[in-house]
Coordinates of C-alpha atoms and ligand atoms in Angstrom, one line a residue:
X1 CA -1.0 -24.4 4.7
X2 CA 1.2 -22.6 2.2
X3 CA 3.2 -24.5 -0.3
X4 CA 5.7 -23.2 -2.8
X5 CA 5.4 -25.1 -6.1
X6 CA 8.1 -23.4 -8.1
X7 CA 10.4 -20.4 -8.0
X8 CA 12.2 -18.3 -10.6
X9 CA 14.7 -15.9 -9.1
X10 CA 12.7 -14.4 -6.3
X11 CA 9.3 -15.0 -8.0
X12 CA 7.1 -17.6 -6.3
X13 CA 4.4 -19.9 -7.7
X14 CA 2.6 -21.2 -4.6
X15 CA -0.7 -22.2 -3.1
X16 CA -2.4 -21.4 0.2
X17 CA -5.0 -23.9 1.5
X18 CA -7.8 -22.3 3.5
X19 CA -11.2 -23.5 4.9
X20 CA -12.8 -21.9 1.9
X21 CA -10.6 -23.5 -0.7
X22 CA -7.1 -23.4 -2.1
X23 CA -5.7 -20.1 -3.4
X24 CA -3.3 -20.4 -6.4
X25 CA -0.7 -17.6 -6.3
X26 CA 0.4 -15.2 -7.6
X27 CA -3.2 -14.0 -7.1
X28 CA -5.1 -10.7 -7.7
X29 CA -7.8 -10.2 -5.1
X30 CA -10.9 -8.4 -6.4
X31 CA -11.9 -5.5 -4.2
X32 CA -15.6 -5.4 -3.1
X33 CA -15.5 -2.6 -0.6
X34 CA -19.0 -2.9 0.9
X35 CA -19.4 -6.7 0.1
X36 CA -19.9 -5.9 -3.6
X37 CA -17.6 -5.0 -6.4
X38 CA -18.6 -1.4 -7.5
X39 CA -20.1 -1.4 -11.0
X40 CA -23.1 -3.8 -10.3
X41 CA -20.9 -6.9 -10.3
X42 CA -22.4 -9.8 -8.3
X43 CA -20.8 -12.9 -6.8
X44 CA -22.4 -14.8 -9.8
X45 CA -20.2 -12.7 -12.1
X46 CA -17.1 -13.4 -10.0
X47 CA -17.4 -17.1 -10.8
X48 CA -17.3 -16.3 -14.5
X49 CA -14.3 -13.9 -14.4
X50 CA -11.9 -16.2 -12.6
X51 CA -12.0 -14.5 -9.2
X52 CA -10.2 -16.5 -6.6
X53 CA -10.4 -14.1 -3.6
X54 CA -12.9 -11.4 -2.8
X55 CA -11.7 -8.5 -0.6
X56 CA -14.1 -6.6 1.7
X57 CA -13.4 -3.6 3.8
X58 CA -13.8 -4.0 7.6
X59 CA -14.4 -0.3 8.3
X60 CA -17.2 0.0 5.7
X61 CA -19.0 -3.1 6.9
X62 CA -18.6 -2.1 10.5
X63 CA -20.3 1.2 9.8
X64 CA -22.9 -0.3 7.5
X65 CA -24.7 -2.7 7.9
X66 CA -22.7 -3.5 11.1
X67 CA -20.5 -6.6 11.6
X68 CA -23.0 -7.9 14.2
X69 CA -25.8 -7.8 11.6
X70 CA -23.5 -9.8 9.2
X71 CA -22.7 -12.3 12.0
X72 CA -26.4 -12.8 12.8
X73 CA -26.9 -13.6 9.1
X74 CA -24.2 -16.3 9.2
X75 CA -21.1 -14.3 8.2
X76 CA -19.9 -12.6 5.1
X77 CA -19.8 -15.7 2.9
X78 CA -23.5 -16.4 3.5
X79 CA -24.5 -12.8 3.4
X80 CA -23.0 -12.2 -0.1
X81 CA -23.4 -15.8 -1.3
X82 CA -19.7 -16.4 -2.0
X83 CA -18.1 -19.6 -0.8
X84 CA -14.5 -19.0 -1.9
X85 CA -11.9 -17.1 0.1
X86 CA -12.5 -13.6 1.4
X87 CA -9.8 -11.3 2.8
X88 CA -10.9 -8.4 5.0
X89 CA -8.6 -5.5 5.6
X90 CA -8.2 -4.3 9.2
X91 CA -10.1 -1.0 8.9
X92 CA -6.8 0.9 9.7
X93 CA -6.3 2.3 6.3
X94 CA -9.8 3.8 6.1
X95 CA -9.7 5.1 9.7
X96 CA -6.6 7.0 8.8
X97 CA -7.6 8.1 5.3
X98 CA -11.4 8.8 5.5
X99 CA -11.8 10.4 8.9
X100 CA -10.6 13.9 9.4
X101 CA -11.2 13.9 13.2
X102 CA -9.1 11.2 14.8
X103 CA -6.9 10.7 17.8
X104 CA -4.3 8.0 17.9
X105 CA -3.6 6.5 21.3
X106 CA -1.7 3.5 22.5
X107 CA -5.1 1.6 23.0
X108 CA -6.2 2.4 19.4
X109 CA -7.9 5.2 17.4
X110 CA -10.9 7.5 18.2
X111 CA -12.6 8.8 15.1
X112 CA -15.9 9.9 13.6
X113 CA -17.9 7.8 11.1
X114 CA -17.7 9.2 7.6
X115 CA -21.4 8.2 7.2
X116 CA -23.2 9.8 10.2
X117 CA -20.4 11.4 12.2
X118 CA -20.9 9.2 15.3
X119 CA -17.9 8.5 17.5
X120 CA -16.2 5.2 17.0
X121 CA -13.2 3.6 18.7
X122 CA -11.1 1.0 17.0
X123 CA -8.0 -0.8 18.4
X124 CA -6.4 -4.1 17.6
X125 CA -8.9 -6.1 19.6
X126 CA -11.9 -4.3 18.1
X127 CA -10.6 -4.8 14.6
X128 CA -10.1 -8.6 15.2
X129 CA -13.5 -8.9 16.8
X130 CA -15.2 -7.1 13.8
X131 CA -13.3 -9.4 11.3
X132 CA -14.2 -12.4 13.4
X133 CA -17.8 -11.4 13.2
X134 CA -17.5 -11.0 9.4
X135 CA -15.9 -14.5 9.4
X136 CA -13.5 -13.8 6.5
X137 CA -10.9 -16.3 5.5
X138 CA -8.0 -14.0 6.1
X139 CA -8.0 -11.1 8.6
X140 CA -5.4 -8.3 8.4
X141 CA -3.7 -6.9 11.5
X142 CA -4.6 -3.5 12.7
X143 CA -1.9 -1.0 11.8
X144 CA -1.2 2.6 11.2
X145 CA -0.2 3.6 7.7
X146 CA 1.9 6.7 8.1
X147 CA 2.0 9.2 5.3
X148 CA 4.9 8.8 2.9
X149 CA 5.7 12.5 3.8
X150 CA 5.8 11.9 7.5
X151 CA 9.1 12.6 9.2
X152 CA 11.4 9.9 10.4
X153 CA 10.7 10.3 14.1
X154 CA 7.0 10.0 13.6
X155 CA 7.3 7.0 11.3
X156 CA 9.6 5.2 13.8
X157 CA 7.2 5.8 16.8
X158 CA 4.3 4.7 14.6
X159 CA 6.0 1.5 13.5
X160 CA 6.9 0.7 17.1
X161 CA 3.2 1.1 18.1
X162 CA 2.1 -1.0 15.0
X163 CA 4.4 -3.8 16.2
X164 CA 2.9 -3.7 19.7
X165 CA -0.6 -3.7 18.1
X166 CA 0.3 -6.8 16.1
X167 CA 1.1 -8.8 19.3
X168 CA -2.4 -7.8 20.6
X169 CA -4.0 -8.7 17.3
X170 CA -2.4 -12.2 17.4
X171 CA -3.5 -12.8 21.0
X172 CA -7.1 -11.6 20.3
X173 CA -7.4 -13.7 17.1
X174 CA -6.3 -16.8 19.0
X175 CA -8.9 -16.1 21.7
X176 CA -11.6 -15.5 19.2
X177 CA -10.8 -18.6 17.1
X178 CA -11.2 -20.7 20.3
X179 CA -14.7 -19.4 21.1
X180 CA -17.7 -21.6 20.7
X181 CA -19.9 -19.2 18.6
X182 CA -17.1 -18.0 16.3
X183 CA -18.2 -18.7 12.7
X184 CA -14.7 -19.3 11.2
X185 CA -12.5 -20.8 13.9
X186 CA -9.7 -21.2 11.3
X187 CA -9.4 -17.5 10.5
X188 CA -5.9 -16.7 9.3
X189 CA -4.0 -13.5 10.3
X190 CA -1.6 -11.6 8.1
X191 CA 0.8 -9.0 9.7
X192 CA 1.7 -5.8 7.9
X193 CA 5.1 -4.2 7.4
X194 CA 5.2 -0.4 7.6
X195 CA 7.9 2.3 7.7
X196 CA 7.1 4.7 4.8
X197 CA 10.2 5.2 2.6
X198 CA 12.7 4.5 5.3
X199 CA 14.1 1.1 4.4
X200 CA 16.1 0.7 7.6
X201 CA 12.9 1.1 9.7
X202 CA 11.1 -1.2 7.4
X203 CA 13.8 -3.9 7.5
X204 CA 14.0 -4.0 11.3
X205 CA 10.2 -4.0 11.5
X206 CA 10.1 -6.9 9.0
X207 CA 12.6 -8.9 11.0
X208 CA 10.6 -8.3 14.2
X209 CA 7.3 -9.4 12.7
X210 CA 8.9 -12.3 10.8
X211 CA 9.6 -14.0 14.2
X212 CA 5.9 -13.9 15.1
X213 CA 4.9 -16.9 13.0
X214 CA 1.9 -15.4 11.3
X215 CA -0.1 -16.9 8.4
X216 CA 1.2 -14.3 6.0
X217 CA 3.0 -11.0 5.6
X218 CA 2.0 -7.9 3.8
X219 CA 3.9 -4.8 2.8
X220 CA 1.6 -1.8 3.4
X221 CA 2.0 1.9 3.0
X222 CA 3.3 1.8 -0.6
X223 CA 1.6 3.2 -3.7
X224 CA 0.6 6.2 -1.6
X225 CA 2.5 8.9 -3.5
X226 CA 6.1 7.6 -3.8
X227 CA 7.5 6.9 -7.3
X228 CA 7.3 3.4 -8.8
X229 CA 11.1 3.2 -8.7
X230 CA 11.0 4.0 -4.9
X231 CA 8.4 1.3 -4.4
X232 CA 10.5 -1.3 -6.3
X233 CA 13.6 -0.3 -4.3
X234 CA 11.7 -0.8 -1.0
X235 CA 10.5 -4.2 -2.2
X236 CA 14.0 -5.2 -3.2
X237 CA 15.2 -4.3 0.3
X238 CA 12.3 -5.5 2.5
X239 CA 10.8 -8.7 0.9
X240 CA 14.0 -10.8 1.6
X241 CA 13.5 -10.1 5.3
X242 CA 10.0 -11.5 5.3
X243 CA 9.5 -15.3 5.7
X244 CA 9.8 -16.9 2.3
X245 CA 7.7 -19.9 3.4
X246 CA 4.7 -17.6 3.9
X247 CA 2.4 -15.6 1.5
X248 CA 3.8 -12.1 0.6
X249 CA 1.1 -9.5 0.0
X250 CA 1.7 -6.1 -1.5
X251 CA -1.3 -4.0 -0.4
X252 CA -3.2 -1.7 -2.8
X253 CA -0.9 -2.3 -5.9
X254 CA -1.4 -1.6 -8.7
X255 CA -1.1 -1.3 -12.5
X256 CA -0.4 -4.5 -14.5
X257 CA 3.3 -3.4 -14.9
X258 CA 3.5 -2.9 -11.1
X259 CA 2.2 -6.4 -10.5
X260 CA 4.7 -8.0 -13.0
X261 CA 7.6 -6.1 -11.3
X262 CA 6.4 -7.0 -7.8
X263 CA 6.0 -10.7 -8.7
X264 CA 9.7 -10.8 -9.8
X265 CA 10.5 -9.4 -6.4
X266 CA 8.8 -12.2 -4.5
X267 CA 5.2 -10.8 -4.0
X268 CA 2.3 -13.3 -4.6
X269 CA -0.8 -11.5 -3.2
X270 CA -2.2 -8.3 -4.7
X271 CA -5.3 -6.1 -4.6
X272 CA -6.1 -2.8 -6.1
X273 CA -9.2 -0.7 -7.0
X274 CA -7.8 0.3 -10.4
X275 CA -9.5 -2.2 -12.6
X276 CA -13.0 -1.5 -11.2
X277 CA -12.5 2.2 -10.8
X278 CA -11.1 2.7 -14.3
X279 CA -13.8 0.4 -15.7
X280 CA -16.5 2.7 -14.2
X281 CA -15.0 5.5 -16.2
X282 CA -14.9 3.6 -19.5
X283 CA -11.1 3.0 -19.3
X284 CA -10.3 -0.6 -20.2
X285 CA -7.1 -2.6 -20.1
X286 CA -5.7 -4.4 -23.1
X287 CA -2.3 -6.0 -23.9
X288 CA -1.5 -2.8 -25.8
X289 CA -2.3 -0.6 -22.8
X290 CA -5.4 1.2 -21.6
X291 CA -8.1 2.4 -24.0
X292 CA -10.7 5.1 -23.3
X293 CA -14.0 3.9 -24.8
X294 CA -15.4 7.4 -24.8
X295 CA -13.0 8.2 -27.6
X296 CA -14.8 9.0 -31.0
X297 CA -12.5 6.5 -32.8
X298 CA -14.6 3.6 -31.4
X299 CA -18.0 4.9 -32.6
X300 CA -18.2 2.4 -35.5
X301 CA -15.7 -0.1 -34.1
X302 CA -17.4 -3.5 -34.1
X303 CA -14.5 -5.4 -32.6
X304 CA -14.6 -6.5 -28.9
X305 CA -12.6 -4.5 -26.3
X306 CA -9.7 -7.0 -26.8
X307 CA -9.8 -9.6 -29.6
X308 CA -9.4 -13.1 -28.1
X309 CA -10.5 -12.0 -24.6
X310 CA -12.9 -14.6 -23.1
X311 CA -14.6 -12.2 -20.7
X312 CA -18.4 -11.8 -20.8
X313 CA -18.1 -8.3 -22.3
X314 CA -15.7 -9.3 -25.2
X315 CA -17.6 -12.6 -26.0
X316 CA -20.8 -10.7 -26.6
X317 CA -20.4 -7.0 -27.3
X318 CA -18.5 -4.5 -29.5
X319 CA -16.5 -1.4 -28.6
X320 CA -19.1 0.6 -30.4
X321 CA -22.0 -0.7 -28.4
X322 CA -20.2 -0.4 -25.0
X323 CA -19.2 3.2 -26.0
X324 CA -22.8 4.0 -26.7
X325 CA -23.9 2.6 -23.4
X326 CA -21.3 4.6 -21.6
X327 CA -22.3 7.8 -23.4
X328 CA -26.0 7.1 -22.7
X329 CA -25.1 6.6 -19.0
X330 CA -26.6 3.1 -19.1
X331 CA -25.4 1.1 -16.1
X332 CA -24.6 -1.9 -18.3
X333 CA -21.8 0.0 -20.0
X334 CA -20.0 0.5 -16.7
X335 CA -20.7 -3.0 -15.7
X336 CA -19.2 -4.6 -18.9
X337 CA -16.1 -2.5 -18.6
X338 CA -15.6 -3.5 -14.9
X339 CA -16.1 -7.2 -15.9
X340 CA -13.6 -6.9 -18.7
X341 CA -11.0 -5.2 -16.5
X342 CA -11.2 -7.7 -13.6
X343 CA -11.1 -10.6 -16.1
X344 CA -8.0 -8.9 -17.6
X345 CA -6.2 -8.8 -14.2
X346 CA -7.4 -12.3 -13.2
X347 CA -6.4 -13.8 -16.6
X348 CA -3.0 -12.1 -16.4
X349 CA -2.4 -13.7 -13.0
X350 CA -3.2 -17.1 -14.5
X351 CA -0.7 -16.5 -17.3
X352 CA 1.9 -15.4 -14.7
X353 CA 1.3 -18.7 -12.8
X354 CA 1.7 -20.7 -16.0
X355 CA 4.8 -18.8 -17.0
X356 CA 6.3 -19.5 -13.6
X357 CA 5.5 -23.2 -13.8
X358 CA 7.2 -23.4 -17.2
X359 CA 10.3 -21.4 -16.0
X360 CA 9.7 -18.6 -18.5
X361 CA 8.3 -15.8 -16.2
X362 CA 11.1 -13.3 -17.0
X363 CA 10.5 -13.7 -20.7
X364 CA 6.7 -13.4 -20.2
X365 CA 7.2 -10.3 -18.1
X366 CA 9.5 -8.6 -20.7
X367 CA 7.0 -9.3 -23.5
X368 CA 4.0 -7.9 -21.5
X369 CA 5.9 -4.8 -20.4
X370 CA 7.0 -4.1 -24.0
X371 CA 3.3 -4.4 -25.1
X372 CA 2.2 -1.9 -22.5
X373 CA 5.0 0.5 -23.4
X374 CA 4.1 0.3 -27.1
X375 CA 0.7 1.8 -26.4
X376 CA 2.2 4.6 -24.4
X377 CA 4.5 5.5 -27.3
X378 CA 1.5 5.5 -29.7
X379 CA -0.6 7.9 -27.7
Ligands
ZN1 ZN1 -12.8 -8.8 -22.3

């Protein structure tokens, strides 16, 4: 059950009760593509860096090790030893972005595996079955994410098909949740709004899916090449048409600034690969913006990445040491940067929740954005 605790303008402080525990929102979900966060981060680490929700990729786990293998081993929670909520994406995004050879039909998509080239078919029912086998807490509907450069006619036809697919997802999820041998019979389903940069298409699609009484609603297909201003404009237009009494998830977004802007527009679920990907390259987030630890200025710098940060990297190690590890290509360097970055995001979400509770989110947002801007000006 989803409960709104407090609002400030359109921003929501809420909580979602699930069979794997209560999620406090706004929340940043930590992306572990193949059931692990890239950068040698384990589920033991996730406990320490304030992770609430782990996100795994349906497509990757379907290809390897196979969702049936995961099911035989008791589902994703047992497999990766994580008892808190897990969200699985639908596989749609990877099908459309990773596979060069694909054919989209009414029934679903035919494509070749990016690992061994074998032919795979995935439609709404297959995506729901795979996610049911994985037994995640929240499953995402199977959709097409049309390119932000696609023409209007293509986007309209694609969105119409995505809406028909959503009805099939909902029916299949209800059937799977009623089966005797389903691991998580309370699996939740979030629908996804699409429509590229055409807000009228997005609005009518949002109104259509809002009537379907799903467990949550996502805005997909943003942060794929359009400007930040365009993304904020679309959120301004679309979010008010999604049910306010349900979670609102902005998929694949984004920078700390993007998150602050989206929270004030009513979004309360986020995920993004930036903190782990940047961490693997020695780029670390701080309240004064991003730092590149490869920079020579950190050679003799005995301070932590960010003073006052309570993450495992900052509590124990200096910028100089982590810089040395990165330059020596020691895996620990990358790991410490990823831990710090994920902690930075998770901690910022905690501060956002506190600010909302105390009715000072707009002031908090302004102060944070000014800090990030300061660093940009100094570079
Ligand atoms: Zn830190």
